[in-house]
mmCIF file of C-alpha atoms and ligand atoms in Angstrom:
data_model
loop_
_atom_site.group_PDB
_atom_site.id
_atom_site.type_symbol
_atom_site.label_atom_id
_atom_site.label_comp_id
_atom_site.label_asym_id
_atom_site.label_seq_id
_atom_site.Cartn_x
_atom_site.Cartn_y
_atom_site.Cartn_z
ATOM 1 C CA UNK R 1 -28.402 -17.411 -6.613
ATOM 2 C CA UNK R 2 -25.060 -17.214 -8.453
ATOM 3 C CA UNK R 3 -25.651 -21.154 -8.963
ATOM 4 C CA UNK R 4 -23.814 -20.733 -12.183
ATOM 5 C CA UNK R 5 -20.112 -19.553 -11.372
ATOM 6 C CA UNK R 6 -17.231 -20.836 -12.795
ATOM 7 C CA UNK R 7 -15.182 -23.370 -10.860
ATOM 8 C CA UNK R 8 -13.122 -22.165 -8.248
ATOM 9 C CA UNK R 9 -12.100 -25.117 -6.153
ATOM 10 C CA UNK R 10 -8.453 -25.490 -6.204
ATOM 11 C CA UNK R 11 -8.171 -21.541 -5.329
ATOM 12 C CA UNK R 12 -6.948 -20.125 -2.475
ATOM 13 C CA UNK R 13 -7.864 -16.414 -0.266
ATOM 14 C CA UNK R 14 -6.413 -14.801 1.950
ATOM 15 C CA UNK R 15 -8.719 -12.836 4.053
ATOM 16 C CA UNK R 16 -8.084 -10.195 6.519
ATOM 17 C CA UNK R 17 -10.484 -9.923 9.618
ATOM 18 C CA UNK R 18 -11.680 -13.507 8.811
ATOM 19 C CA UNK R 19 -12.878 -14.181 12.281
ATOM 20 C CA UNK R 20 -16.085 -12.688 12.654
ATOM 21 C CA UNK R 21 -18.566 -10.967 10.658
ATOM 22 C CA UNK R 22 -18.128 -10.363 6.827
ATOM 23 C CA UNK R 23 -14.708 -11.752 6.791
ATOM 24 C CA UNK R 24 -15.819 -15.739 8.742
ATOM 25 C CA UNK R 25 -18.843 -15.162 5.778
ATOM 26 C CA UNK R 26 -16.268 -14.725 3.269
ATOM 27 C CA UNK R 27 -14.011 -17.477 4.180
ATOM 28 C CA UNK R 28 -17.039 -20.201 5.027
ATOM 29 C CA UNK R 29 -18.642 -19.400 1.594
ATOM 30 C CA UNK R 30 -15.821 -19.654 -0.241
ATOM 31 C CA UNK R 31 -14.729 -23.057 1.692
ATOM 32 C CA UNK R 32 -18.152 -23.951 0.331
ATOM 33 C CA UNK R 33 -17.198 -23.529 -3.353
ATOM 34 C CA UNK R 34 -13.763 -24.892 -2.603
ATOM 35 C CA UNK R 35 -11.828 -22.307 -2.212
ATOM 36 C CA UNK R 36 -8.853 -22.652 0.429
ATOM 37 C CA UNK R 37 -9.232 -19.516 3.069
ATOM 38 C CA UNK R 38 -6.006 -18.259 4.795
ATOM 39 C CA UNK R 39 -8.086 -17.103 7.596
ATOM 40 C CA UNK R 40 -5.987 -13.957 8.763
ATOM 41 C CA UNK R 41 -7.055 -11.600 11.873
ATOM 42 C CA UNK R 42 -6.221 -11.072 15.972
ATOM 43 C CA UNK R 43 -8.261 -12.915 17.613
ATOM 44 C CA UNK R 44 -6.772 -16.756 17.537
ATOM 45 C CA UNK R 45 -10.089 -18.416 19.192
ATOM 46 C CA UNK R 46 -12.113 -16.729 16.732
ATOM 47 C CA UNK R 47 -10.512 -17.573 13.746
ATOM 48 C CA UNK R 48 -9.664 -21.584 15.474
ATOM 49 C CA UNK R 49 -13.580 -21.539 15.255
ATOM 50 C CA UNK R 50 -13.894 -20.408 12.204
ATOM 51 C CA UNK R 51 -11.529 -23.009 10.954
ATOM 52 C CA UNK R 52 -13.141 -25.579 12.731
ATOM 53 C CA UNK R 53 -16.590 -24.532 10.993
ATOM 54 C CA UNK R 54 -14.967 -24.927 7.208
ATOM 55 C CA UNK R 55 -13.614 -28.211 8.257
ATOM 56 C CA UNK R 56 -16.257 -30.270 9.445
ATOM 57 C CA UNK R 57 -18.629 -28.128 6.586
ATOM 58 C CA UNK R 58 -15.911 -29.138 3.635
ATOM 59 C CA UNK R 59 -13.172 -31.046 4.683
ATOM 60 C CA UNK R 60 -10.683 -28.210 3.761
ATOM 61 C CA UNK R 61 -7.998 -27.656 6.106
ATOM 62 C CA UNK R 62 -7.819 -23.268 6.444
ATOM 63 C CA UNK R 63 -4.604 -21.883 7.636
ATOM 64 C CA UNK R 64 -5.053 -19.710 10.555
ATOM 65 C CA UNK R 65 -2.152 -16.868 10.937
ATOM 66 C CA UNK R 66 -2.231 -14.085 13.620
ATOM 67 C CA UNK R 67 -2.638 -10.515 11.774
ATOM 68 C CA UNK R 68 -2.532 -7.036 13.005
ATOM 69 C CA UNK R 69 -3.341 -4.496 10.165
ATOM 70 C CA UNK R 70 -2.279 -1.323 12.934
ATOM 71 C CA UNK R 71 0.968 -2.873 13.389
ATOM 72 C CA UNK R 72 3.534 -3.095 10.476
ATOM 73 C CA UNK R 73 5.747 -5.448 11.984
ATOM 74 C CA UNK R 74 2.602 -7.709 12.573
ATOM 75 C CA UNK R 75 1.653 -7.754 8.839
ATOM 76 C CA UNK R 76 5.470 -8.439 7.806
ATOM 77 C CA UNK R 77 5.483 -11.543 10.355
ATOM 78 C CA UNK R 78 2.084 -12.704 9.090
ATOM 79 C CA UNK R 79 3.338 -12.268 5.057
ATOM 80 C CA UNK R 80 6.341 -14.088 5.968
ATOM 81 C CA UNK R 81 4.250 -17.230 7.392
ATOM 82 C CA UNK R 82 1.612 -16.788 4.520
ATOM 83 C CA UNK R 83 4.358 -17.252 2.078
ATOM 84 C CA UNK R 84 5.784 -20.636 3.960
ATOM 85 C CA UNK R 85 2.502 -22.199 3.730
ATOM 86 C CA UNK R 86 4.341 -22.647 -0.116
ATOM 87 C CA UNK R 87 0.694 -22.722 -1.584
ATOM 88 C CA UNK R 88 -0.648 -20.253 -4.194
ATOM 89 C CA UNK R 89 -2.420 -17.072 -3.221
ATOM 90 C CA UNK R 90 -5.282 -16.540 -6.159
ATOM 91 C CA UNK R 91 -6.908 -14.186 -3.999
ATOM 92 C CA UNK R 92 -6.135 -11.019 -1.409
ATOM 93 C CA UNK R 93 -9.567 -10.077 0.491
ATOM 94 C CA UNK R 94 -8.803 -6.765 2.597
ATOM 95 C CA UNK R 95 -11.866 -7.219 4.912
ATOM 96 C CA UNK R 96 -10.534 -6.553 8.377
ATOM 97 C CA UNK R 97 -10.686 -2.723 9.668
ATOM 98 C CA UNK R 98 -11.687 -1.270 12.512
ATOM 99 C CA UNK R 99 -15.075 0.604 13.185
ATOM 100 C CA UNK R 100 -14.913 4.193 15.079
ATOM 101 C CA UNK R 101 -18.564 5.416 16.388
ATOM 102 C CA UNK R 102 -18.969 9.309 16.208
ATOM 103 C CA UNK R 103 -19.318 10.387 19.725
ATOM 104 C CA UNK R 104 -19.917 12.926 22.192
ATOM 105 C CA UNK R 105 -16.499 12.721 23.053
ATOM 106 C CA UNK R 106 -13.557 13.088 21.048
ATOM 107 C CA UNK R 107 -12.042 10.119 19.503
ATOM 108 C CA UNK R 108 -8.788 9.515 21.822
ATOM 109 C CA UNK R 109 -5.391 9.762 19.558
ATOM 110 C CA UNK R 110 -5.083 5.885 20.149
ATOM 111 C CA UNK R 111 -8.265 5.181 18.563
ATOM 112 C CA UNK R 112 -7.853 7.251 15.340
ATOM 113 C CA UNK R 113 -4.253 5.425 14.808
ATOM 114 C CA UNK R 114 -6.067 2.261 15.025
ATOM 115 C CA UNK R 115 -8.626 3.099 12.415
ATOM 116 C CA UNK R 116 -6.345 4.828 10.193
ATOM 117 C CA UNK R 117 -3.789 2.444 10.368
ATOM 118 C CA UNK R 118 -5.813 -0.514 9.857
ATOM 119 C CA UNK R 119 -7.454 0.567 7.172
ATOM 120 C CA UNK R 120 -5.001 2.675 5.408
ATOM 121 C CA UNK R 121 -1.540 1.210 6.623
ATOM 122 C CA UNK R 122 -2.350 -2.141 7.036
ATOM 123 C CA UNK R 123 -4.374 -2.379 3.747
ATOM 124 C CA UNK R 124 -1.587 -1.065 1.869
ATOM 125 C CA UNK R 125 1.610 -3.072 3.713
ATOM 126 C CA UNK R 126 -0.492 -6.537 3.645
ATOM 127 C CA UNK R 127 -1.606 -5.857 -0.291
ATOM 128 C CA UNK R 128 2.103 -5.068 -1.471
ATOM 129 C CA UNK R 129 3.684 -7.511 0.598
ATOM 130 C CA UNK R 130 1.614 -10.102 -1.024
ATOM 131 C CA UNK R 131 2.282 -8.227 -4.659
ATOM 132 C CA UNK R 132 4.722 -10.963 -5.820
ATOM 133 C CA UNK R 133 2.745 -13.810 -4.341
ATOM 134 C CA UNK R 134 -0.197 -13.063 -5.921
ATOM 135 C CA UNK R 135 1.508 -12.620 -9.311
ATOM 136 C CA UNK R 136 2.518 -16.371 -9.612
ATOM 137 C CA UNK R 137 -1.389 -16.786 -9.899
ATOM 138 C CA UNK R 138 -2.852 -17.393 -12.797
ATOM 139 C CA UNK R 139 -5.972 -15.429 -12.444
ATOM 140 C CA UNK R 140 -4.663 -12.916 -8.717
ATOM 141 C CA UNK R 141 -7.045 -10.593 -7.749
ATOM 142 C CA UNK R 142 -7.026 -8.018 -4.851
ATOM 143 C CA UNK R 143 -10.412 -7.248 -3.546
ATOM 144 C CA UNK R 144 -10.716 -4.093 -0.773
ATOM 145 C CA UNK R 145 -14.072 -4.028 1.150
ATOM 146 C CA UNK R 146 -14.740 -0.152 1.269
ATOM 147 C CA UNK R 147 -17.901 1.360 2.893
ATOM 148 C CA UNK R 148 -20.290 3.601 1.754
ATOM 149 C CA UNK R 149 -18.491 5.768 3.975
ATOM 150 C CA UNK R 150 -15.762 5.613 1.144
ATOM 151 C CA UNK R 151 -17.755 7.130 -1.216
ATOM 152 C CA UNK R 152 -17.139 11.194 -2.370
ATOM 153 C CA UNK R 153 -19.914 13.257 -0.658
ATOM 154 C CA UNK R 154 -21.484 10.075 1.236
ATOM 155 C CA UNK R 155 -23.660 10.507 4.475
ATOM 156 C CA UNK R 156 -21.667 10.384 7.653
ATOM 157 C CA UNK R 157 -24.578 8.949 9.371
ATOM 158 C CA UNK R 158 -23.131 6.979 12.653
ATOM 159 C CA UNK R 159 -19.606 6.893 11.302
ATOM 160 C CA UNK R 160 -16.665 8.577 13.453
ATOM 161 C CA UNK R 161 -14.807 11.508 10.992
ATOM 162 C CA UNK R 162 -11.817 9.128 11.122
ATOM 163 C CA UNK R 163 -13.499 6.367 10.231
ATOM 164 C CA UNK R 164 -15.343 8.280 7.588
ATOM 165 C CA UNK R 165 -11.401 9.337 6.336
ATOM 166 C CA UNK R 166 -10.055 6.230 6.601
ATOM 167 C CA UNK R 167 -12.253 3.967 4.409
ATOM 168 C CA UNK R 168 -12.231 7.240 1.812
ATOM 169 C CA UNK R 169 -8.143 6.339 1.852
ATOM 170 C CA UNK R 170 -8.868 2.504 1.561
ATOM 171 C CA UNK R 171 -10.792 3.509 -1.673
ATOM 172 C CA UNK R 172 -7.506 5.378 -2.945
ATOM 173 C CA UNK R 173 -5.538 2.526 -2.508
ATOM 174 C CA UNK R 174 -7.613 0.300 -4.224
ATOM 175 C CA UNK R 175 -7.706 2.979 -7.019
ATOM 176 C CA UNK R 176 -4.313 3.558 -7.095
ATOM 177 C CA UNK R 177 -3.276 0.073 -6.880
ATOM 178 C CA UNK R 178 -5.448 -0.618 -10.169
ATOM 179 C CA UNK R 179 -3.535 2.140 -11.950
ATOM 180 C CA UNK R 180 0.169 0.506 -10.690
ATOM 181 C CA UNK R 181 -0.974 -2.981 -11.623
ATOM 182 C CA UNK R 182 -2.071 -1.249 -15.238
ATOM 183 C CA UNK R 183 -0.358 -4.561 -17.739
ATOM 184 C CA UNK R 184 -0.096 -6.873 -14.913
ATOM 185 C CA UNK R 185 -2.127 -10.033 -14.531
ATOM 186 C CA UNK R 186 -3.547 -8.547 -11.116
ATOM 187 C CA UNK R 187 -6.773 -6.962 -10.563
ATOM 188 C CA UNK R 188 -7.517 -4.697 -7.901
ATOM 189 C CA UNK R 189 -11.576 -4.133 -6.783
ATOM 190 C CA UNK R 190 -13.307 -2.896 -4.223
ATOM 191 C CA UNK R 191 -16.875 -3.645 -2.797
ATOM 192 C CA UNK R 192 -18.815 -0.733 -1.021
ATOM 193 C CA UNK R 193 -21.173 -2.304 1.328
ATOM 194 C CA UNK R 194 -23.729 -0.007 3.146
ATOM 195 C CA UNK R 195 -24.678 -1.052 6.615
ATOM 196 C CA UNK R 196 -24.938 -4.558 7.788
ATOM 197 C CA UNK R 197 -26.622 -7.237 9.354
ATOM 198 C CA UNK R 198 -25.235 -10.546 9.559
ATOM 199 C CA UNK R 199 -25.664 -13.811 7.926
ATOM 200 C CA UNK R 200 -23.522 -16.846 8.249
ATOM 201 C CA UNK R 201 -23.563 -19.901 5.741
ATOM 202 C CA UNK R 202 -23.863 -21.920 9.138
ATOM 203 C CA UNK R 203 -26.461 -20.754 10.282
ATOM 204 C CA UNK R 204 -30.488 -19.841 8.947
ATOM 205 C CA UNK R 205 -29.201 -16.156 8.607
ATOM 206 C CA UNK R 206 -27.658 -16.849 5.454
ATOM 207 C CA UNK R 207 -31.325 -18.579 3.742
ATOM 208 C CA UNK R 208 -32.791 -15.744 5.242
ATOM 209 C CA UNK R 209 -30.868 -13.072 4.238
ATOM 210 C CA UNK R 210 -31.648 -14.154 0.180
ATOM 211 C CA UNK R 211 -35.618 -13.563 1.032
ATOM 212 C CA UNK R 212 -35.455 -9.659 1.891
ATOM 213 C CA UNK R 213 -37.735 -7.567 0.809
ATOM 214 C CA UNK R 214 -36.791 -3.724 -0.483
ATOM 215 C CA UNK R 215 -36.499 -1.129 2.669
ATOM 216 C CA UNK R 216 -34.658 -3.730 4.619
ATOM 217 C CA UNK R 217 -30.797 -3.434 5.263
ATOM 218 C CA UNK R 218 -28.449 -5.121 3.177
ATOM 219 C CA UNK R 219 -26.357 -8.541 5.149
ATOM 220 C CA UNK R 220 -22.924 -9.598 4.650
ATOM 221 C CA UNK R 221 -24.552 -12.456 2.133
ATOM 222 C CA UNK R 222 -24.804 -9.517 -0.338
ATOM 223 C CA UNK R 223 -21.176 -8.782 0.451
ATOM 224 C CA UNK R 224 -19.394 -12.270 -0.309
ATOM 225 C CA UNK R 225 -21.792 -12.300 -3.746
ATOM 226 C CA UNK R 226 -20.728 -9.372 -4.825
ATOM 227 C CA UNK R 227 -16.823 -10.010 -4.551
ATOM 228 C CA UNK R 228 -18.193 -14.043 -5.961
ATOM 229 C CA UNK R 229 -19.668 -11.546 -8.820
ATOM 230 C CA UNK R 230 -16.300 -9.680 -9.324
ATOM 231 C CA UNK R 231 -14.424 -12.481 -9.142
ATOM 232 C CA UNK R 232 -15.549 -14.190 -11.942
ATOM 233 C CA UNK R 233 -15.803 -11.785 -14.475
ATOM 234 C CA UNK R 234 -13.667 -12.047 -17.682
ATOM 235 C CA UNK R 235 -10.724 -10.736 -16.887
ATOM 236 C CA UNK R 236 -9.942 -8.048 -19.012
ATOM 237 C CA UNK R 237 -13.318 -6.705 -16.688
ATOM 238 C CA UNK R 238 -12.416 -4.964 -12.909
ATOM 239 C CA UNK R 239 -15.871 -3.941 -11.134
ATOM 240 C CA UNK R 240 -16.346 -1.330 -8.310
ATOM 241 C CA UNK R 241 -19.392 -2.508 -6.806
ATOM 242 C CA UNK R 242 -21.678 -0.198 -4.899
ATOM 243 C CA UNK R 243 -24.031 -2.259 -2.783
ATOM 244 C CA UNK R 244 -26.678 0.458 -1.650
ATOM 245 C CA UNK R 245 -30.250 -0.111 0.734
ATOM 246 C CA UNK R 246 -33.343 2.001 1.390
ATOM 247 C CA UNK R 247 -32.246 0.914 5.197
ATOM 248 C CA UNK R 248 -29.115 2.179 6.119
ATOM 249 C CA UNK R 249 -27.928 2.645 2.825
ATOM 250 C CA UNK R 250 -26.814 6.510 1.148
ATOM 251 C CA UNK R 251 -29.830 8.011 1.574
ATOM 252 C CA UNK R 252 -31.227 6.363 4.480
HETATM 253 N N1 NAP K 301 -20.755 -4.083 9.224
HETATM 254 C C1 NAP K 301 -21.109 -3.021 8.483
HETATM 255 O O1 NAP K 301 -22.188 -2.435 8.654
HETATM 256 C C2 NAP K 301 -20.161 -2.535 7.408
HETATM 257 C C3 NAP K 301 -20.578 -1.533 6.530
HETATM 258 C C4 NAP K 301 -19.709 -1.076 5.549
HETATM 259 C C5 NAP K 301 -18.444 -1.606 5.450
HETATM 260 N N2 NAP K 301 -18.071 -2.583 6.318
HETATM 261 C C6 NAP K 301 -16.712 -3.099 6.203
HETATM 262 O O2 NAP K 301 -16.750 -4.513 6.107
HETATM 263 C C7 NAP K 301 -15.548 -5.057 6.659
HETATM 264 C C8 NAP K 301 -15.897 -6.136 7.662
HETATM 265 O O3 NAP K 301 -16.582 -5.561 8.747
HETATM 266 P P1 NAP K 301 -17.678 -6.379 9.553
HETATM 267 O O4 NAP K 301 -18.951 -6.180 8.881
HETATM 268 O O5 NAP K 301 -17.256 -7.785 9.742
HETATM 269 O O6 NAP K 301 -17.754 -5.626 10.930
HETATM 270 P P2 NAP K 301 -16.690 -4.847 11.788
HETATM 271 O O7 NAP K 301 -17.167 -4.826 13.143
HETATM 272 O O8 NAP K 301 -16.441 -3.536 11.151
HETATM 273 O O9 NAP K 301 -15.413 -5.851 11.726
HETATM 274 C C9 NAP K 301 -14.186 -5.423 11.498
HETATM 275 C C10 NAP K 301 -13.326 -6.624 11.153
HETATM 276 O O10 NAP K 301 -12.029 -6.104 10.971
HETATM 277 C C11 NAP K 301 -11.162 -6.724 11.911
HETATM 278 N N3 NAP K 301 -10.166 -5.783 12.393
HETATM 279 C C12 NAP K 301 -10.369 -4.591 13.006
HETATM 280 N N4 NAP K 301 -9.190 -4.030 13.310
HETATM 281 C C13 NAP K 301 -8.231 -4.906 12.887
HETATM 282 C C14 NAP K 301 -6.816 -4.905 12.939
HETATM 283 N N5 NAP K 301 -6.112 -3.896 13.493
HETATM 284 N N6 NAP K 301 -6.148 -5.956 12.420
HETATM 285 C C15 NAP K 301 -6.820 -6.990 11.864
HETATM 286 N N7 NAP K 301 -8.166 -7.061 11.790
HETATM 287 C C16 NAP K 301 -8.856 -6.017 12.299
HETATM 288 C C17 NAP K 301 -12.053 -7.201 13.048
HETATM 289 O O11 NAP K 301 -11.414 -8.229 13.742
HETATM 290 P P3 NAP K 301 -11.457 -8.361 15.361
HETATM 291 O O12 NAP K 301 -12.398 -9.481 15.606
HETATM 292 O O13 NAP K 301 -10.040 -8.674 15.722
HETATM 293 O O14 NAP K 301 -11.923 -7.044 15.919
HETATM 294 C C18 NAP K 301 -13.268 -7.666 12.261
HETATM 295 O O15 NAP K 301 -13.055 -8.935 11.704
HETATM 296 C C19 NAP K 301 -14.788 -3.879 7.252
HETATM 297 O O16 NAP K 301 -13.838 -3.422 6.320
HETATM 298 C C20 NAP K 301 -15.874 -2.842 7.431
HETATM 299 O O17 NAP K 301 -15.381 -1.510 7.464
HETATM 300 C C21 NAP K 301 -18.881 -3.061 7.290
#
């Protein structure tokens, strides 16, 4: 699948949350296709492993910089140290954000800061921070992972009210970033996934994941082709993508 992209070795990413889950997907399948990741997030071991997965994979050496999205001063450290790597940044990926269960009990005042800032506060600093980077690119593009949960009048199903809030503000920013960057070179996109399982490009989750049937859930292999997908379109093109499942999509 998607054997027939346009070459994009020489590129470089910077992706939020890149230590685990959808964001180490992201930044081992582009390493694949030879794209540099600037593997951004808060937990150092994770992302050192990450790092040391692309490397003996591809041979590419990805930058690892510490990044809390809830904490301002956080993001304007990590933009600073992003910026003295002095390479190009062709791509933003605004993956990381933090998940809120609804719950019997209330959501503590800590926890909806941390999912609300993430998401909203953090998207939004780390994005226009990296504005003028991104614009010495010759083809920049900012890509927001959303949720389902983003969507107008989408199921709550196991999603926390804040949560629920918070990705529907991610999806404003995206929106409202494409509208400011109206006659720029920049592109601003966002991918809706539904619910996830995981794959990994290290592992046999990833061959896996291309052999599901319909009524199973979507995987985060779905996720890094659709931004691949969005990506390379001509760019006069920016996609929304709504990635939706019988399994844990909208209306299951
Ligand atoms: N998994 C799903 O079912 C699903 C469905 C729809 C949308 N999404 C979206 O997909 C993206 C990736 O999520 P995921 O699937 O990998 O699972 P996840 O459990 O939602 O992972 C969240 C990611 O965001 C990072 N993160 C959380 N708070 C952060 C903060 N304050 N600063 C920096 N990074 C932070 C986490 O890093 P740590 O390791 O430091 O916690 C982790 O990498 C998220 O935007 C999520 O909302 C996921």
């Amino acid at each position: 699948m998607l054997e027939n992209l346009p070459d994009l070795s020489g590129r470089s990413a910077v992706i939020s949350g890149a230590g685990r889950g959808l964001g180490a997907a992201l930044a081992i399948r582009f390493a694949d296709m030879g794209i540099r990741p600037i593997l951004c997030g808060r937990g150092e071991a994770a992302l050192l492993s990450v790092r040391a997965a692309i490397s003996e994979r591809t041979g590419l050496d990805a930058p690892v910089i510490l990044l809390d999205l809830s904490d301002p001063a956080s993001i304007e450290q990590a933009a600073g140290q992003i910026e003295s790597l002095a390479i190009p940044v062709d791509l933003l990926v605004n993956n990381g954000a933090m998940w809120l269960d609804a719950s019997e009990t209330p959501a503590s005042a800590a926890q909806v800061l941390a999912t609300v800032n993430a998401a909203i506060t953090g998207t939004f600093l780390l994005t226009d921070r990296l504005l003028p980077l991104l614009g010495r690119s010759k083809a920049p593009d900012v890509v927001t992972i959303g949720s389902i949960s983003g969507l107008p009048n989408a199921p709550l199903h196991s999603a926390a009210v804040p949560f629920y809030a918070a990705k529907r503000g991610q999806t404003a920013i995206a929106e409202g970033l494409r509208q400011r960057l109206r006659g720029s070179g920049i592109r601003s996109m966002i991918v809706h996934p539904p619910y996830l399982d995981d794959a990994l490009p290290t592992d046999e989750s990833w061959d896996a994941a291309a052999t599901r049937t319909k009524g199973e859930r979507a995987t985060t292999r779905d996720v890094v082709e659709a931004v691949l997908f969005a990506i390379t379109r001509p760019r006069h093109i920016s996609l929304d993508i709504i990635l939706d499942a019988d399994e844990g999509g909208l209306f299951g």
